[in-house]
XYZ file of C-alpha atoms in Angstrom:
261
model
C 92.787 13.115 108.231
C 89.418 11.392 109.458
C 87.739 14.658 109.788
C 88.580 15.282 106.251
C 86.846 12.297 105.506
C 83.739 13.164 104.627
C 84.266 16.147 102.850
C 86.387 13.945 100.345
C 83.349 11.552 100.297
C 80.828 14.381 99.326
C 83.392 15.735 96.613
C 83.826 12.723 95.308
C 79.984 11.903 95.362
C 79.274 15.182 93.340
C 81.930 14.826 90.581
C 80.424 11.169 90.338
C 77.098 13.034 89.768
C 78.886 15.380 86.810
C 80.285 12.782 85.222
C 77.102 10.597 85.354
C 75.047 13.661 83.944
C 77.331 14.100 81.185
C 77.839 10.390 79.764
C 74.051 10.081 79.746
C 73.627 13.599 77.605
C 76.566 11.848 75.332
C 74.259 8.656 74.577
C 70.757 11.106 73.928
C 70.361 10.549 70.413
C 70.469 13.644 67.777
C 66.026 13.571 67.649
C 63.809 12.110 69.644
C 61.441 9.453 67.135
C 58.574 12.114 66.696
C 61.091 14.425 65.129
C 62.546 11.671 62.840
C 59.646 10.703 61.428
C 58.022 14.295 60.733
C 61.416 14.658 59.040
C 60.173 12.772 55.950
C 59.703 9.233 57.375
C 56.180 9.189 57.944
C 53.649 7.694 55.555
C 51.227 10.105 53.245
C 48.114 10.893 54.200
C 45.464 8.408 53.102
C 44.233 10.684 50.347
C 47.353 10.978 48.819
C 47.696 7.103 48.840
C 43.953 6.453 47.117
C 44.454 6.107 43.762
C 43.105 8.966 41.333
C 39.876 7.397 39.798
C 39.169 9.031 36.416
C 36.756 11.689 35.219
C 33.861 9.127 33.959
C 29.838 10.421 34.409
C 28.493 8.806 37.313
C 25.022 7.276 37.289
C 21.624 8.757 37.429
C 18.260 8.001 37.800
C 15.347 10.698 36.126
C 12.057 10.202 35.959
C 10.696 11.827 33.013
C 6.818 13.991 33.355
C 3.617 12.208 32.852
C 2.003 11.421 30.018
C -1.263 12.012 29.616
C -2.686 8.891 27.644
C -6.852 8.154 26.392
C -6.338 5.025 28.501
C -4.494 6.557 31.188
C -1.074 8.411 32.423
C 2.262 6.877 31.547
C 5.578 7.830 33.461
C 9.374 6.708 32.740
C 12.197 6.334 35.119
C 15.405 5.703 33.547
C 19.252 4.913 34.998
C 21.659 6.981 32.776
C 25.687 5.614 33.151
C 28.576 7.568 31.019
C 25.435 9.096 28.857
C 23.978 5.430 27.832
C 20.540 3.841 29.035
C 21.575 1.124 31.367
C 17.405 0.674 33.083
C 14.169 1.908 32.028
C 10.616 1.273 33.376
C 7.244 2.133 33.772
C 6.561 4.181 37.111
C 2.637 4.622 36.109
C 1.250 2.848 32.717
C -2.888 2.343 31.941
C -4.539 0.315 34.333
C -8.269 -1.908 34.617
C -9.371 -3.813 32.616
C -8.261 -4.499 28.970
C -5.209 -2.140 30.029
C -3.739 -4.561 32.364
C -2.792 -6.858 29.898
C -1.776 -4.643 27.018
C 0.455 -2.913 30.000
C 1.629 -5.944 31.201
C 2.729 -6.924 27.458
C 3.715 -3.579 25.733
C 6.036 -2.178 29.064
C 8.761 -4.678 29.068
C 9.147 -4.320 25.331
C 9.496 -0.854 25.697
C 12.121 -0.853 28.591
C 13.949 -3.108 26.505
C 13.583 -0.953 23.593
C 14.605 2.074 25.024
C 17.914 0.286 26.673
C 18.915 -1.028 22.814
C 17.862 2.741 21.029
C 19.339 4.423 24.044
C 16.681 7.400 22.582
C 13.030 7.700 22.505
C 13.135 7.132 19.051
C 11.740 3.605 19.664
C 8.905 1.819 17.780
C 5.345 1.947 19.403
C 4.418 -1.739 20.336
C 1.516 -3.516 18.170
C -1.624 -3.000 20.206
C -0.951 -0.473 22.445
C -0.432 2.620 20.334
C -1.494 5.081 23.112
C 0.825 3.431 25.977
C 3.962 3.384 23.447
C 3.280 7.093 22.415
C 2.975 8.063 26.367
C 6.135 6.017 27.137
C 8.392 8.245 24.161
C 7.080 11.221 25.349
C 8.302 10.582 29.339
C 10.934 8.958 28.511
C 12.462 11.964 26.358
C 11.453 13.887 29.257
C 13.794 11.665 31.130
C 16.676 11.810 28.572
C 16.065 15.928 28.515
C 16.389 16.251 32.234
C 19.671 13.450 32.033
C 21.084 15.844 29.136
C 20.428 19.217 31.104
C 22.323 17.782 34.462
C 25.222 16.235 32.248
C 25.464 19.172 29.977
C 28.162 21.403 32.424
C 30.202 18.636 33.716
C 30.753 17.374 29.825
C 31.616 21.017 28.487
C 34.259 21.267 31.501
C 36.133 17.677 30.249
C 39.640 18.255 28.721
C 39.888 19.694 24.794
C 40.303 16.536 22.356
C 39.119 16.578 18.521
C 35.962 17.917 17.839
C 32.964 17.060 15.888
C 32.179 19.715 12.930
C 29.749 22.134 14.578
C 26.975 23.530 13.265
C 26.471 27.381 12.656
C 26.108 28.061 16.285
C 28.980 26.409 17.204
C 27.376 24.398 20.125
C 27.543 21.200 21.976
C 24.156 19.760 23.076
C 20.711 21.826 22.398
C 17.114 20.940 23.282
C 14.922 23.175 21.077
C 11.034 23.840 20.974
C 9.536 24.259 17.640
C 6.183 26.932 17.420
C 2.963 25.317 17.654
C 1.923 25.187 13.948
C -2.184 25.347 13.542
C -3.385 22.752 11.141
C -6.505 21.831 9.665
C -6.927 19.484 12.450
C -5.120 20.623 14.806
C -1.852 21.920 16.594
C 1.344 19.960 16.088
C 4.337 21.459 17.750
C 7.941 19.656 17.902
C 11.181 19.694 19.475
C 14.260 18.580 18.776
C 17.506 17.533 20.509
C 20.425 18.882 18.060
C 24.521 18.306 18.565
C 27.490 18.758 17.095
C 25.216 20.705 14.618
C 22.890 17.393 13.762
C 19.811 16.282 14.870
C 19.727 13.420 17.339
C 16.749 13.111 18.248
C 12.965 14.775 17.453
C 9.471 14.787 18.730
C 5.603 15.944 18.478
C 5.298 17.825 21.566
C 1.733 18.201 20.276
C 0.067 16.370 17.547
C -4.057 16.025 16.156
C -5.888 14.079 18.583
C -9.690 12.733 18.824
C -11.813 10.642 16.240
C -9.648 9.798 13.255
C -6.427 11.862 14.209
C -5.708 9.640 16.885
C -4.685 6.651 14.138
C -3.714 9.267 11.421
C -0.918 10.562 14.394
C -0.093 7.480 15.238
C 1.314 6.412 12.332
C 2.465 9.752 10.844
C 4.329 11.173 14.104
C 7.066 8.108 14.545
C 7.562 8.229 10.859
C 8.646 12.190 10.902
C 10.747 11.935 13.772
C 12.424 9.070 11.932
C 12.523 11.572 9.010
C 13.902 14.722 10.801
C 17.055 12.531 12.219
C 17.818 11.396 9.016
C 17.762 14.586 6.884
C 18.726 16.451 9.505
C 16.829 19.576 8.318
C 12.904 20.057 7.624
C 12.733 19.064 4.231
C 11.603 15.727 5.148
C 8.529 13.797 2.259
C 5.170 14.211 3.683
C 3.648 10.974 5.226
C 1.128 9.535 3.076
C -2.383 10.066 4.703
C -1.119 12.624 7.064
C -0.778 15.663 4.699
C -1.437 18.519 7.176
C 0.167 17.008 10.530
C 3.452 16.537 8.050
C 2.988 20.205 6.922
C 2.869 21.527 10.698
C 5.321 19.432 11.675
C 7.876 20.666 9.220
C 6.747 24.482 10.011
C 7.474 23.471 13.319
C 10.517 21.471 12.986
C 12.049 24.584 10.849
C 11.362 26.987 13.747
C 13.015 24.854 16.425
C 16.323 24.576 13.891
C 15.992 28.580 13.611
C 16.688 28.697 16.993
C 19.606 26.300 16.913
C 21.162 28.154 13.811
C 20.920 31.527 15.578
């Protein structure tokens, strides 16, 4: 019976071992945590948790070309948010002399101007006719190059009523006008049109030197007011300016031409 002894001992040992092996696979639970949670516990990624921000225009800044002035080159840079002017200012204006302080007073008018129009179609500043004239023409440059960028990303927005079109049919069009020859020179416009209506209009060229200068001046603001307001070239002649009207409207009908065809 001794002798048996430890053969007992080691049988007993290894169905200890069994029975140990099996009551610790009976507590393993069903998944180990890493499964559980890749089984629909775990959080979303980030993305999926950021909320979805709308499709609103972002900002932009454009600086608009230089403007060739008598008293000297004038440049806009304007901020552009959700297609309004939120900044404008004067990157280069007439400098030395006299110019310093009809810069110093005319530009801040203007940048305010051009925030409140939220066009070019602003009024030139008493005293500095030649800086107010440089600052329309860069800053539609500006508003051009804002209208050219946003023009895609608007057109791709979801379908909601409609303005009535014009004959073409079109959303926002920057036109050119030909160069009409006048008397006293060439005056040439263009012309922002949309939803079939013109928003906005300028001389690209105008009569300049001697007594043009003042006769443009005063005429050219005037028939840009005009053109938005008809909306077509039959716009009154201005009084003193009988042949830079006439161009203008030859013009002005040539740059709608395009837009109606």
């Amino acid at each position: 019976m001794r002798k048996s002894h430890p053969v007992r001992r080691a049988v007993l040992a290894g169905a200890a071992t069994v029975s140990g092996i099996v009551l610790l696979l009976s507590l393993k639970p069903a998944s180990d945590p890493g499964s559980a949670s890749a089984a629909g516990g775990a959080a979303p990624p980030v993305a999926a948790q950021s909320p979805q921000g709308g499709r609103g225009a972002g900002a932009g800044t454009l600086t608009g070309d230089a403007a060739q002035t008598q008293y000297g080159p004038v440049q806009v840079r304007v901020t552009v948010s959700e297609g309004r002017i939120t900044k404008a200012e004067a990157v280069q204006a007439p400098k030395g002399g006299q110019s310093d302080r009809v810069t110093a007073d005319a530009v801040p008018k203007l940048n305010r101007a051009a925030v409140t129009a939220g066009t070019a179609d602003i009024d030139a500043v008493s005293g500095a006719t030649y800086t107010s004239a440089g600052y329309r023409k860069s800053l539609q440059s500006a508003l051009d190059k804002a209208a050219a960028a946003a023009g895609p990303a608007e057109s791709a927005g979801s379908a909601g009523p409609t303005e009535s079109a014009g004959p073409a049919g079109q959303g926002t069009q920057v036109l050119t006008g030909d160069a009409a020859q006048t008397q006293y020179g060439t005056v040439q416009v263009r012309v922002t049109v949309s939803g079939g209506r013109i928003t906005d209009a300028e001389a690209l060229q105008a009569p300049r030197g001697g007594r043009s200068d003042q006769v443009t001046a005063d005429a050219v603001p005037k028939l840009n007011r005009a053109a938005v307001t008809a909306g077509t070239a039959d716009i009154d002649a201005v009084s003193g300016a009988t042949y830079t009207s006439a161009g203008y409207k030859q013009s002005l009908q040539s740059a709608l031409d395009r837009a109606g065809g």
